mmCIF file with all atom_site columns, C-alpha atoms in Angstrom:
data_model
loop_
_atom_site.group_PDB
_atom_site.id
_atom_site.type_symbol
_atom_site.label_atom_id
_atom_site.label_alt_id
_atom_site.label_comp_id
_atom_site.label_asym_id
_atom_site.label_entity_id
_atom_site.label_seq_id
_atom_site.pdbx_PDB_ins_code
_atom_site.Cartn_x
_atom_site.Cartn_y
_atom_site.Cartn_z
_atom_site.occupancy
_atom_site.B_iso_or_equiv
_atom_site.pdbx_formal_charge
_atom_site.auth_seq_id
_atom_site.auth_comp_id
_atom_site.auth_asym_id
_atom_site.auth_atom_id
_atom_site.pdbx_PDB_model_num
ATOM 1   C CA . MET O 1 1   ? 97.264  94.651 108.117 1.00 0.00 ? 5   MET O CA 1
ATOM 2   C CA . SER O 1 2   ? 97.035  91.514 111.013 1.00 0.00 ? 6   SER O CA 1
ATOM 3   C CA . ASN O 1 3   ? 100.379 88.811 111.658 1.00 0.00 ? 7   ASN O CA 1
ATOM 4   C CA . PRO O 1 4   ? 99.702  85.676 110.108 1.00 0.00 ? 8   PRO O CA 1
ATOM 5   C CA . ALA O 1 5   ? 98.247  82.758 112.252 1.00 0.00 ? 9   ALA O CA 1
ATOM 6   C CA . PRO O 1 6   ? 101.303 81.477 113.817 1.00 0.00 ? 10  PRO O CA 1
ATOM 7   C CA . ASP O 1 7   ? 101.915 77.940 111.930 1.00 0.00 ? 11  ASP O CA 1
ATOM 8   C CA . LEU O 1 8   ? 100.595 75.520 113.841 1.00 0.00 ? 12  LEU O CA 1
ATOM 9   C CA . ILE O 1 9   ? 103.288 72.542 113.641 1.00 0.00 ? 13  ILE O CA 1
ATOM 10  C CA . ASP O 1 10  ? 105.214 74.775 114.239 1.00 0.00 ? 14  ASP O CA 1
ATOM 11  C CA . GLN O 1 11  ? 103.652 76.024 117.392 1.00 0.00 ? 15  GLN O CA 1
ATOM 12  C CA . VAL O 1 12  ? 102.890 72.709 118.933 1.00 0.00 ? 16  VAL O CA 1
ATOM 13  C CA . LEU O 1 13  ? 106.254 71.909 118.287 1.00 0.00 ? 17  LEU O CA 1
ATOM 14  C CA . SER O 1 14  ? 107.733 74.939 119.998 1.00 0.00 ? 18  SER O CA 1
ATOM 15  C CA . ILE O 1 15  ? 110.245 74.762 116.537 1.00 0.00 ? 19  ILE O CA 1
ATOM 16  C CA . ILE O 1 16  ? 112.288 78.018 116.710 1.00 0.00 ? 20  ILE O CA 1
ATOM 17  C CA . PRO O 1 17  ? 113.061 79.834 113.533 1.00 0.00 ? 21  PRO O CA 1
ATOM 18  C CA . GLY O 1 18  ? 116.831 79.144 112.176 1.00 0.00 ? 22  GLY O CA 1
ATOM 19  C CA . SER O 1 19  ? 116.507 76.093 113.809 1.00 0.00 ? 23  SER O CA 1
ATOM 20  C CA . HIS O 1 20  ? 117.108 72.651 112.433 1.00 0.00 ? 24  HIS O CA 1
ATOM 21  C CA . LEU O 1 21  ? 113.932 71.361 111.973 1.00 0.00 ? 25  LEU O CA 1
ATOM 22  C CA . ASP O 1 22  ? 112.696 74.868 110.589 1.00 0.00 ? 26  ASP O CA 1
ATOM 23  C CA . ALA O 1 23  ? 115.264 74.563 108.116 1.00 0.00 ? 27  ALA O CA 1
ATOM 24  C CA . LEU O 1 24  ? 114.008 71.319 107.001 1.00 0.00 ? 28  LEU O CA 1
ATOM 25  C CA . ARG O 1 25  ? 110.548 72.132 106.719 1.00 0.00 ? 29  ARG O CA 1
ATOM 26  C CA . ARG O 1 26  ? 111.295 75.218 104.703 1.00 0.00 ? 30  ARG O CA 1
ATOM 27  C CA . HIS O 1 27  ? 113.430 73.387 102.197 1.00 0.00 ? 31  HIS O CA 1
ATOM 28  C CA . ARG O 1 28  ? 109.790 72.651 100.913 1.00 0.00 ? 32  ARG O CA 1
ATOM 29  C CA . GLU O 1 29  ? 108.041 75.718 101.660 1.00 0.00 ? 33  GLU O CA 1
ATOM 30  C CA . GLY O 1 30  ? 105.245 75.406 99.629  1.00 0.00 ? 34  GLY O CA 1
ATOM 31  C CA . ALA O 1 31  ? 104.114 72.045 101.043 1.00 0.00 ? 35  ALA O CA 1
ATOM 32  C CA . ARG O 1 32  ? 104.831 73.554 104.530 1.00 0.00 ? 36  ARG O CA 1
ATOM 33  C CA . ASP O 1 33  ? 102.333 76.012 103.469 1.00 0.00 ? 37  ASP O CA 1
ATOM 34  C CA . ASN O 1 34  ? 99.961  73.881 101.907 1.00 0.00 ? 38  ASN O CA 1
ATOM 35  C CA . VAL O 1 35  ? 99.766  72.056 105.778 1.00 0.00 ? 39  VAL O CA 1
ATOM 36  C CA . GLN O 1 36  ? 98.995  75.076 107.764 1.00 0.00 ? 40  GLN O CA 1
ATOM 37  C CA . GLN O 1 37  ? 96.260  75.967 104.781 1.00 0.00 ? 41  GLN O CA 1
ATOM 38  C CA . ALA O 1 38  ? 94.528  72.734 104.672 1.00 0.00 ? 42  ALA O CA 1
ATOM 39  C CA . TYR O 1 39  ? 94.606  73.430 108.850 1.00 0.00 ? 43  TYR O CA 1
ATOM 40  C CA . LEU O 1 40  ? 92.739  76.699 108.214 1.00 0.00 ? 44  LEU O CA 1
ATOM 41  C CA . ALA O 1 41  ? 90.708  75.293 105.537 1.00 0.00 ? 45  ALA O CA 1
ATOM 42  C CA . LEU O 1 42  ? 89.509  73.003 108.231 1.00 0.00 ? 46  LEU O CA 1
ATOM 43  C CA . PHE O 1 43  ? 89.445  74.481 111.457 1.00 0.00 ? 47  PHE O CA 1
ATOM 44  C CA . GLU O 1 44  ? 88.903  78.012 110.787 1.00 0.00 ? 48  GLU O CA 1
ATOM 45  C CA . PRO O 1 45  ? 86.434  77.735 107.656 1.00 0.00 ? 49  PRO O CA 1
ATOM 46  C CA . ALA O 1 46  ? 84.507  80.456 105.761 1.00 0.00 ? 50  ALA O CA 1
ATOM 47  C CA . ASP O 1 47  ? 81.290  78.436 106.646 1.00 0.00 ? 51  ASP O CA 1
ATOM 48  C CA . ALA O 1 48  ? 80.696  76.027 108.994 1.00 0.00 ? 52  ALA O CA 1
ATOM 49  C CA . SER O 1 49  ? 76.956  75.442 108.739 1.00 0.00 ? 53  SER O CA 1
ATOM 50  C CA . GLN O 1 50  ? 77.618  71.878 107.964 1.00 0.00 ? 54  GLN O CA 1
ATOM 51  C CA . VAL O 1 51  ? 79.929  70.955 110.959 1.00 0.00 ? 55  VAL O CA 1
ATOM 52  C CA . SER O 1 52  ? 80.093  73.061 113.672 1.00 0.00 ? 56  SER O CA 1
ATOM 53  C CA . LEU O 1 53  ? 83.626  74.350 115.253 1.00 0.00 ? 57  LEU O CA 1
ATOM 54  C CA . LEU O 1 54  ? 82.515  72.394 118.169 1.00 0.00 ? 58  LEU O CA 1
ATOM 55  C CA . GLU O 1 55  ? 82.028  69.071 116.235 1.00 0.00 ? 59  GLU O CA 1
ATOM 56  C CA . ARG O 1 56  ? 85.266  69.760 114.796 1.00 0.00 ? 60  ARG O CA 1
ATOM 57  C CA . PHE O 1 57  ? 87.231  69.708 117.492 1.00 0.00 ? 61  PHE O CA 1
ATOM 58  C CA . ALA O 1 58  ? 85.721  67.331 119.253 1.00 0.00 ? 62  ALA O CA 1
ATOM 59  C CA . VAL O 1 59  ? 86.619  64.818 116.116 1.00 0.00 ? 63  VAL O CA 1
ATOM 60  C CA . ALA O 1 60  ? 89.878  66.254 116.175 1.00 0.00 ? 64  ALA O CA 1
ATOM 61  C CA . SER O 1 61  ? 90.800  65.843 120.472 1.00 0.00 ? 65  SER O CA 1
ATOM 62  C CA . PHE O 1 62  ? 88.793  62.260 119.711 1.00 0.00 ? 66  PHE O CA 1
ATOM 63  C CA . VAL O 1 63  ? 91.378  61.121 116.796 1.00 0.00 ? 67  VAL O CA 1
ATOM 64  C CA . SER O 1 64  ? 94.523  62.296 118.085 1.00 0.00 ? 68  SER O CA 1
ATOM 65  C CA . GLY O 1 65  ? 93.820  61.577 121.673 1.00 0.00 ? 69  GLY O CA 1
ATOM 66  C CA . LEU O 1 66  ? 93.454  57.456 120.199 1.00 0.00 ? 70  LEU O CA 1
ATOM 67  C CA . GLN O 1 67  ? 96.499  57.949 118.065 1.00 0.00 ? 71  GLN O CA 1
ATOM 68  C CA . GLY O 1 68  ? 98.477  58.678 121.115 1.00 0.00 ? 72  GLY O CA 1
ATOM 69  C CA . GLN O 1 69  ? 99.864  61.674 120.288 1.00 0.00 ? 73  GLN O CA 1
ATOM 70  C CA . PRO O 1 70  ? 99.994  64.290 122.920 1.00 0.00 ? 74  PRO O CA 1
ATOM 71  C CA . VAL O 1 71  ? 100.839 67.388 121.689 1.00 0.00 ? 75  VAL O CA 1
ATOM 72  C CA . LEU O 1 72  ? 97.951  67.403 119.232 1.00 0.00 ? 76  LEU O CA 1
ATOM 73  C CA . ALA O 1 73  ? 95.541  66.209 121.638 1.00 0.00 ? 77  ALA O CA 1
ATOM 74  C CA . ASP O 1 74  ? 96.466  68.304 123.701 1.00 0.00 ? 78  ASP O CA 1
ATOM 75  C CA . HIS O 1 75  ? 95.978  71.267 121.347 1.00 0.00 ? 79  HIS O CA 1
ATOM 76  C CA . TYR O 1 76  ? 92.858  70.382 120.208 1.00 0.00 ? 80  TYR O CA 1
ATOM 77  C CA . ALA O 1 77  ? 91.378  69.749 123.569 1.00 0.00 ? 81  ALA O CA 1
ATOM 78  C CA . HIS O 1 78  ? 92.190  72.867 124.727 1.00 0.00 ? 82  HIS O CA 1
ATOM 79  C CA . LYS O 1 79  ? 90.911  74.763 121.456 1.00 0.00 ? 83  LYS O CA 1
ATOM 80  C CA . LEU O 1 80  ? 87.756  72.289 122.297 1.00 0.00 ? 84  LEU O CA 1
ATOM 81  C CA . THR O 1 81  ? 87.515  73.637 126.264 1.00 0.00 ? 85  THR O CA 1
ATOM 82  C CA . GLN O 1 82  ? 87.775  77.520 124.367 1.00 0.00 ? 86  GLN O CA 1
ATOM 83  C CA . LEU O 1 83  ? 84.087  76.895 122.789 1.00 0.00 ? 87  LEU O CA 1
ATOM 84  C CA . ASP O 1 84  ? 80.659  77.292 124.972 1.00 0.00 ? 88  ASP O CA 1
ATOM 85  C CA . GLY O 1 85  ? 79.980  73.602 126.100 1.00 0.00 ? 89  GLY O CA 1
ATOM 86  C CA . GLY O 1 86  ? 82.729  72.228 124.849 1.00 0.00 ? 90  GLY O CA 1
ATOM 87  C CA . PRO O 1 87  ? 84.799  71.362 128.664 1.00 0.00 ? 91  PRO O CA 1
ATOM 88  C CA . ALA O 1 88  ? 82.111  69.506 129.200 1.00 0.00 ? 92  ALA O CA 1
ATOM 89  C CA . ILE O 1 89  ? 82.507  67.667 125.591 1.00 0.00 ? 93  ILE O CA 1
ATOM 90  C CA . ALA O 1 90  ? 86.323  67.183 126.438 1.00 0.00 ? 94  ALA O CA 1
ATOM 91  C CA . ALA O 1 91  ? 86.302  65.503 129.624 1.00 0.00 ? 95  ALA O CA 1
ATOM 92  C CA . ALA O 1 92  ? 83.237  63.010 127.996 1.00 0.00 ? 96  ALA O CA 1
ATOM 93  C CA . ILE O 1 93  ? 85.395  62.398 125.132 1.00 0.00 ? 97  ILE O CA 1
ATOM 94  C CA . ASN O 1 94  ? 88.702  62.275 127.010 1.00 0.00 ? 98  ASN O CA 1
ATOM 95  C CA . ASN O 1 95  ? 87.137  59.144 128.587 1.00 0.00 ? 99  ASN O CA 1
ATOM 96  C CA . GLU O 1 96  ? 86.014  57.798 125.354 1.00 0.00 ? 100 GLU O CA 1
ATOM 97  C CA . VAL O 1 97  ? 89.517  58.033 123.786 1.00 0.00 ? 101 VAL O CA 1
ATOM 98  C CA . GLU O 1 98  ? 90.123  55.379 126.923 1.00 0.00 ? 102 GLU O CA 1
ATOM 99  C CA . ARG O 1 99  ? 87.614  53.081 126.150 1.00 0.00 ? 103 ARG O CA 1
ATOM 100 C CA . GLY O 1 100 ? 88.425  53.143 122.351 1.00 0.00 ? 104 GLY O CA 1
ATOM 101 C CA . ALA O 1 101 ? 92.209  52.888 122.652 1.00 0.00 ? 105 ALA O CA 1
ATOM 102 C CA . THR O 1 102 ? 93.649  49.739 120.093 1.00 0.00 ? 106 THR O CA 1
ATOM 103 C CA . THR O 1 103 ? 95.703  49.249 117.451 1.00 0.00 ? 107 THR O CA 1
ATOM 104 C CA . GLY O 1 104 ? 95.156  48.465 113.597 1.00 0.00 ? 108 GLY O CA 1
ATOM 105 C CA . PRO O 1 105 ? 94.559  48.749 111.703 1.00 0.00 ? 109 PRO O CA 1
ATOM 106 C CA . TYR O 1 106 ? 92.064  45.923 111.431 1.00 0.00 ? 110 TYR O CA 1
ATOM 107 C CA . GLY O 1 107 ? 88.427  44.542 110.010 1.00 0.00 ? 111 GLY O CA 1
ATOM 108 C CA . ILE O 1 108 ? 86.842  42.330 107.335 1.00 0.00 ? 112 ILE O CA 1
ATOM 109 C CA . TYR O 1 109 ? 87.520  42.215 103.767 1.00 0.00 ? 113 TYR O CA 1
ATOM 110 C CA . PRO O 1 110 ? 85.032  41.200 100.798 1.00 0.00 ? 114 PRO O CA 1
ATOM 111 C CA . ALA O 1 111 ? 85.373  37.522 99.641  1.00 0.00 ? 115 ALA O CA 1
ATOM 112 C CA . GLY O 1 112 ? 88.538  37.613 97.548  1.00 0.00 ? 116 GLY O CA 1
ATOM 113 C CA . PRO O 1 113 ? 92.338  37.206 97.715  1.00 0.00 ? 117 PRO O CA 1
ATOM 114 C CA . LEU O 1 114 ? 92.227  39.567 100.524 1.00 0.00 ? 118 LEU O CA 1
ATOM 115 C CA . SER O 1 115 ? 90.149  37.483 102.873 1.00 0.00 ? 119 SER O CA 1
ATOM 116 C CA . SER O 1 116 ? 93.602  35.872 104.472 1.00 0.00 ? 120 SER O CA 1
ATOM 117 C CA . GLU O 1 117 ? 94.393  39.282 106.402 1.00 0.00 ? 121 GLU O CA 1
ATOM 118 C CA . ASN O 1 118 ? 91.162  39.432 107.894 1.00 0.00 ? 122 ASN O CA 1
ATOM 119 C CA . LYS O 1 119 ? 91.704  40.781 111.558 1.00 0.00 ? 123 LYS O CA 1
ATOM 120 C CA . VAL O 1 120 ? 88.921  40.782 114.315 1.00 0.00 ? 124 VAL O CA 1
ATOM 121 C CA . GLY O 1 121 ? 89.162  44.147 116.447 1.00 0.00 ? 125 GLY O CA 1
ATOM 122 C CA . LEU O 1 122 ? 87.242  46.083 118.709 1.00 0.00 ? 126 LEU O CA 1
ATOM 123 C CA . HIS O 1 123 ? 83.833  47.869 117.291 1.00 0.00 ? 127 HIS O CA 1
ATOM 124 C CA . PHE O 1 124 ? 83.855  50.570 119.154 1.00 0.00 ? 128 PHE O CA 1
ATOM 125 C CA . ALA O 1 125 ? 80.236  52.627 120.569 1.00 0.00 ? 129 ALA O CA 1
ATOM 126 C CA . VAL O 1 126 ? 80.293  56.027 122.183 1.00 0.00 ? 130 VAL O CA 1
ATOM 127 C CA . SER O 1 127 ? 78.862  54.288 125.764 1.00 0.00 ? 131 SER O CA 1
ATOM 128 C CA . PRO O 1 128 ? 75.178  55.224 126.098 1.00 0.00 ? 132 PRO O CA 1
ATOM 129 C CA . GLU O 1 129 ? 75.635  57.794 129.101 1.00 0.00 ? 133 GLU O CA 1
ATOM 130 C CA . VAL O 1 130 ? 78.233  59.932 126.942 1.00 0.00 ? 134 VAL O CA 1
ATOM 131 C CA . ARG O 1 131 ? 76.029  59.343 124.162 1.00 0.00 ? 135 ARG O CA 1
ATOM 132 C CA . ARG O 1 132 ? 73.090  61.282 125.707 1.00 0.00 ? 136 ARG O CA 1
ATOM 133 C CA . LEU O 1 133 ? 75.927  64.466 126.570 1.00 0.00 ? 137 LEU O CA 1
ATOM 134 C CA . LEU O 1 134 ? 77.102  64.743 123.200 1.00 0.00 ? 138 LEU O CA 1
ATOM 135 C CA . GLY O 1 135 ? 74.050  63.664 121.560 1.00 0.00 ? 139 GLY O CA 1
ATOM 136 C CA . GLU O 1 136 ? 73.350  60.776 118.838 1.00 0.00 ? 140 GLU O CA 1
ATOM 137 C CA . ARG O 1 137 ? 74.435  63.659 115.938 1.00 0.00 ? 141 ARG O CA 1
ATOM 138 C CA . LEU O 1 138 ? 78.645  64.007 117.284 1.00 0.00 ? 142 LEU O CA 1
ATOM 139 C CA . ALA O 1 139 ? 78.056  60.507 118.820 1.00 0.00 ? 143 ALA O CA 1
ATOM 140 C CA . ALA O 1 140 ? 77.569  59.501 115.137 1.00 0.00 ? 144 ALA O CA 1
ATOM 141 C CA . ALA O 1 141 ? 80.634  61.208 114.067 1.00 0.00 ? 145 ALA O CA 1
ATOM 142 C CA . LEU O 1 142 ? 83.062  60.017 116.886 1.00 0.00 ? 146 LEU O CA 1
ATOM 143 C CA . ASP O 1 143 ? 81.721  56.155 116.409 1.00 0.00 ? 147 ASP O CA 1
ATOM 144 C CA . HIS O 1 144 ? 82.574  56.970 112.021 1.00 0.00 ? 148 HIS O CA 1
ATOM 145 C CA . ALA O 1 145 ? 85.742  57.871 112.920 1.00 0.00 ? 149 ALA O CA 1
ATOM 146 C CA . HIS O 1 146 ? 87.185  55.170 115.091 1.00 0.00 ? 150 HIS O CA 1
ATOM 147 C CA . LEU O 1 147 ? 85.485  53.441 112.024 1.00 0.00 ? 151 LEU O CA 1
ATOM 148 C CA . LEU O 1 148 ? 88.208  55.415 109.668 1.00 0.00 ? 152 LEU O CA 1
ATOM 149 C CA . VAL O 1 149 ? 91.448  55.062 112.064 1.00 0.00 ? 153 VAL O CA 1
ATOM 150 C CA . PHE O 1 150 ? 91.085  51.549 112.827 1.00 0.00 ? 154 PHE O CA 1
ATOM 151 C CA . ARG O 1 151 ? 88.885  49.671 110.446 1.00 0.00 ? 155 ARG O CA 1
ATOM 152 C CA . PRO O 1 152 ? 88.901  51.656 107.508 1.00 0.00 ? 156 PRO O CA 1
ATOM 153 C CA . ARG O 1 153 ? 88.143  48.097 104.992 1.00 0.00 ? 157 ARG O CA 1
ATOM 154 C CA . ASP O 1 154 ? 84.984  48.640 107.369 1.00 0.00 ? 158 ASP O CA 1
ATOM 155 C CA . SER O 1 155 ? 84.384  51.142 105.333 1.00 0.00 ? 159 SER O CA 1
ATOM 156 C CA . SER O 1 156 ? 80.706  50.469 103.837 1.00 0.00 ? 160 SER O CA 1
ATOM 157 C CA . LYS O 1 157 ? 77.393  52.293 102.126 1.00 0.00 ? 161 LYS O CA 1
ATOM 158 C CA . GLU O 1 158 ? 75.571  51.237 105.888 1.00 0.00 ? 162 GLU O CA 1
ATOM 159 C CA . ALA O 1 159 ? 78.318  53.185 107.977 1.00 0.00 ? 163 ALA O CA 1
ATOM 160 C CA . LEU O 1 160 ? 77.781  56.058 105.853 1.00 0.00 ? 164 LEU O CA 1
ATOM 161 C CA . GLN O 1 161 ? 73.772  56.010 106.306 1.00 0.00 ? 165 GLN O CA 1
ATOM 162 C CA . ALA O 1 162 ? 74.230  55.832 109.940 1.00 0.00 ? 166 ALA O CA 1
ATOM 163 C CA . LEU O 1 163 ? 75.849  59.445 109.625 1.00 0.00 ? 167 LEU O CA 1
ATOM 164 C CA . LEU O 1 164 ? 72.579  60.356 107.503 1.00 0.00 ? 168 LEU O CA 1
ATOM 165 C CA . ALA O 1 165 ? 70.537  58.942 109.677 1.00 0.00 ? 169 ALA O CA 1
ATOM 166 C CA . SER O 1 166 ? 71.958  60.685 112.892 1.00 0.00 ? 170 SER O CA 1
ATOM 167 C CA . GLY O 1 167 ? 71.107  64.316 110.951 1.00 0.00 ? 171 GLY O CA 1
ATOM 168 C CA . TRP O 1 168 ? 74.669  64.531 109.186 1.00 0.00 ? 172 TRP O CA 1
ATOM 169 C CA . SER O 1 169 ? 74.363  65.848 105.315 1.00 0.00 ? 173 SER O CA 1
ATOM 170 C CA . THR O 1 170 ? 76.099  64.377 102.382 1.00 0.00 ? 174 THR O CA 1
ATOM 171 C CA . ALA O 1 171 ? 78.443  67.477 102.808 1.00 0.00 ? 175 ALA O CA 1
ATOM 172 C CA . GLY O 1 172 ? 79.173  67.066 106.440 1.00 0.00 ? 176 GLY O CA 1
ATOM 173 C CA . VAL O 1 173 ? 79.929  63.290 106.077 1.00 0.00 ? 177 VAL O CA 1
ATOM 174 C CA . VAL O 1 174 ? 82.696  64.673 103.298 1.00 0.00 ? 178 VAL O CA 1
ATOM 175 C CA . THR O 1 175 ? 83.468  67.483 105.387 1.00 0.00 ? 179 THR O CA 1
ATOM 176 C CA . LEU O 1 176 ? 83.689  64.894 108.723 1.00 0.00 ? 180 LEU O CA 1
ATOM 177 C CA . SER O 1 177 ? 85.692  62.159 106.096 1.00 0.00 ? 181 SER O CA 1
ATOM 178 C CA . GLN O 1 178 ? 88.121  65.349 104.892 1.00 0.00 ? 182 GLN O CA 1
ATOM 179 C CA . LEU O 1 179 ? 88.530  65.803 108.636 1.00 0.00 ? 183 LEU O CA 1
ATOM 180 C CA . VAL O 1 180 ? 89.523  62.456 109.690 1.00 0.00 ? 184 VAL O CA 1
ATOM 181 C CA . SER O 1 181 ? 91.878  62.298 106.814 1.00 0.00 ? 185 SER O CA 1
ATOM 182 C CA . TYR O 1 182 ? 93.659  65.630 107.127 1.00 0.00 ? 186 TYR O CA 1
ATOM 183 C CA . LEU O 1 183 ? 94.530  64.314 111.087 1.00 0.00 ? 187 LEU O CA 1
ATOM 184 C CA . ALA O 1 184 ? 96.085  61.188 109.998 1.00 0.00 ? 188 ALA O CA 1
ATOM 185 C CA . PHE O 1 185 ? 98.381  62.879 108.161 1.00 0.00 ? 189 PHE O CA 1
ATOM 186 C CA . GLN O 1 186 ? 99.258  65.603 110.636 1.00 0.00 ? 190 GLN O CA 1
ATOM 187 C CA . LEU O 1 187 ? 99.887  62.978 112.957 1.00 0.00 ? 191 LEU O CA 1
ATOM 188 C CA . ARG O 1 188 ? 102.204 61.209 110.935 1.00 0.00 ? 192 ARG O CA 1
ATOM 189 C CA . LEU O 1 189 ? 103.889 64.139 110.239 1.00 0.00 ? 193 LEU O CA 1
ATOM 190 C CA . VAL O 1 190 ? 104.367 65.580 113.724 1.00 0.00 ? 194 VAL O CA 1
ATOM 191 C CA . GLU O 1 191 ? 105.378 61.946 114.290 1.00 0.00 ? 195 GLU O CA 1
ATOM 192 C CA . GLY O 1 192 ? 108.454 62.349 112.132 1.00 0.00 ? 196 GLY O CA 1
ATOM 193 C CA . LEU O 1 193 ? 109.319 65.719 113.279 1.00 0.00 ? 197 LEU O CA 1
ATOM 194 C CA . SER O 1 194 ? 109.485 64.552 116.601 1.00 0.00 ? 198 SER O CA 1
ATOM 195 C CA . ALA O 1 195 ? 111.647 61.933 116.101 1.00 0.00 ? 199 ALA O CA 1
ATOM 196 C CA . LEU O 1 196 ? 113.999 63.879 113.693 1.00 0.00 ? 200 LEU O CA 1
ATOM 197 C CA . ALA O 1 197 ? 114.588 66.258 116.780 1.00 0.00 ? 201 ALA O CA 1
ATOM 198 C CA . GLY O 1 198 ? 115.549 63.392 118.575 1.00 0.00 ? 202 GLY O CA 1
ATOM 199 C CA . ALA O 1 199 ? 117.952 61.953 116.316 1.00 0.00 ? 203 ALA O CA 1
ATOM 200 C CA . ALA O 1 200 ? 119.424 65.438 116.392 1.00 0.00 ? 204 ALA O CA 1
ATOM 201 C CA . ALA O 1 201 ? 119.300 65.519 119.703 1.00 0.00 ? 205 ALA O CA 1
ATOM 202 C CA . ILE O 1 202 ? 121.421 62.596 119.967 1.00 0.00 ? 206 ILE O CA 1
ATOM 203 C CA . GLU O 1 203 ? 123.999 62.843 116.615 1.00 0.00 ? 207 GLU O CA 1
ATOM 204 C CA . PRO O 1 204 ? 123.463 66.861 116.034 1.00 0.00 ? 208 PRO O CA 1
ATOM 205 C CA . ALA O 1 205 ? 126.759 67.217 113.780 1.00 0.00 ? 209 ALA O CA 1
ATOM 206 C CA . ASN O 1 206 ? 125.548 64.366 111.514 1.00 0.00 ? 210 ASN O CA 1
ATOM 207 C CA . ASP O 1 207 ? 124.041 65.897 108.427 1.00 0.00 ? 211 ASP O CA 1
ATOM 208 C CA . THR O 1 208 ? 124.417 62.950 106.068 1.00 0.00 ? 212 THR O CA 1
ATOM 209 C CA . THR O 1 209 ? 121.603 61.393 107.653 1.00 0.00 ? 213 THR O CA 1
ATOM 210 C CA . ILE O 1 210 ? 119.380 64.074 107.088 1.00 0.00 ? 214 ILE O CA 1
ATOM 211 C CA . THR O 1 211 ? 118.127 62.493 103.202 1.00 0.00 ? 215 THR O CA 1
ATOM 212 C CA . SER O 1 212 ? 115.137 63.626 101.028 1.00 0.00 ? 216 SER O CA 1
ATOM 213 C CA . PHE O 1 213 ? 112.946 61.614 102.238 1.00 0.00 ? 217 PHE O CA 1
ATOM 214 C CA . THR O 1 214 ? 113.468 63.118 106.023 1.00 0.00 ? 218 THR O CA 1
ATOM 215 C CA . ALA O 1 215 ? 113.225 66.749 104.022 1.00 0.00 ? 219 ALA O CA 1
ATOM 216 C CA . ALA O 1 216 ? 110.346 65.529 102.442 1.00 0.00 ? 220 ALA O CA 1
ATOM 217 C CA . VAL O 1 217 ? 108.377 64.460 105.872 1.00 0.00 ? 221 VAL O CA 1
ATOM 218 C CA . ALA O 1 218 ? 109.356 67.343 107.343 1.00 0.00 ? 222 ALA O CA 1
ATOM 219 C CA . ALA O 1 219 ? 108.037 69.964 105.000 1.00 0.00 ? 223 ALA O CA 1
ATOM 220 C CA . GLY O 1 220 ? 104.580 68.233 105.317 1.00 0.00 ? 224 GLY O CA 1
ATOM 221 C CA . SER O 1 221 ? 105.144 66.461 101.471 1.00 0.00 ? 225 SER O CA 1
ATOM 222 C CA . ASN O 1 222 ? 105.222 62.641 100.520 1.00 0.00 ? 226 ASN O CA 1
ATOM 223 C CA . PRO O 1 223 ? 108.826 61.605 99.109  1.00 0.00 ? 227 PRO O CA 1
#
C-alpha cells in the first residue's frame, strides 16, 4: 500500500511532527484533513477535462503571487514548471503578478446604501504579449481571478460571460471559482500559522496566549 501524500500545509511550512504548530493543527484533526482533501480534489482531480492541471496551477501561481504569500507561490510555481509548457507560462505569470499587484478589496456597489463604500482600483487585464502566449482561455481565467481577489463586488453576469466567450464551460467556471475561493482560505491559513510560529519563537513558554481561536485557525476551520 502506497504512503499517503504529505499534508501540503505541513510541507510548505516545514511543520515537524510533535512540534507546537503540529499540536495546534491536530487539535482539530478532521478540519486539518478536510483542508488537505480539498487540495487533492482541486489539484489532483480524478477528472481534469474541464480545467486542466496546467490551468489549475497557473491560476494558483498567479493568485498566491498576487497575495504576496511566498511559500505557496513557490509551491504552485514549482508544480507549474513540471508540466509540459509550464516553465514559459510560469515566467510569464510572474511578470503578470508584478503588473497586477495592488491592494483591495475595491469596486463599485449597485446604487443604494453601500454606494458610499465604492472604491476605485486597478482593472487588470493580462498584457497582449502574454495573452498570445497563454491563449485567450487561460488569460481570461487570470483576468477573472484578479477580479475575484481584488474586486469581488464587481462580479457580474458580464464577467462570467467573458469566461464563457473565451472557451470556458459552465462546469469549468464553477471549478475556477472554487479554486480561487480555496486559495483565499489556504493563504489565510498559512498566514495565520506563520504568525503563530513567529509568536511561539518570541514567547515559547506562554501557552496562555493559545486560545480556541488560534487553534481553530491552525486546524484550518472557522473559529
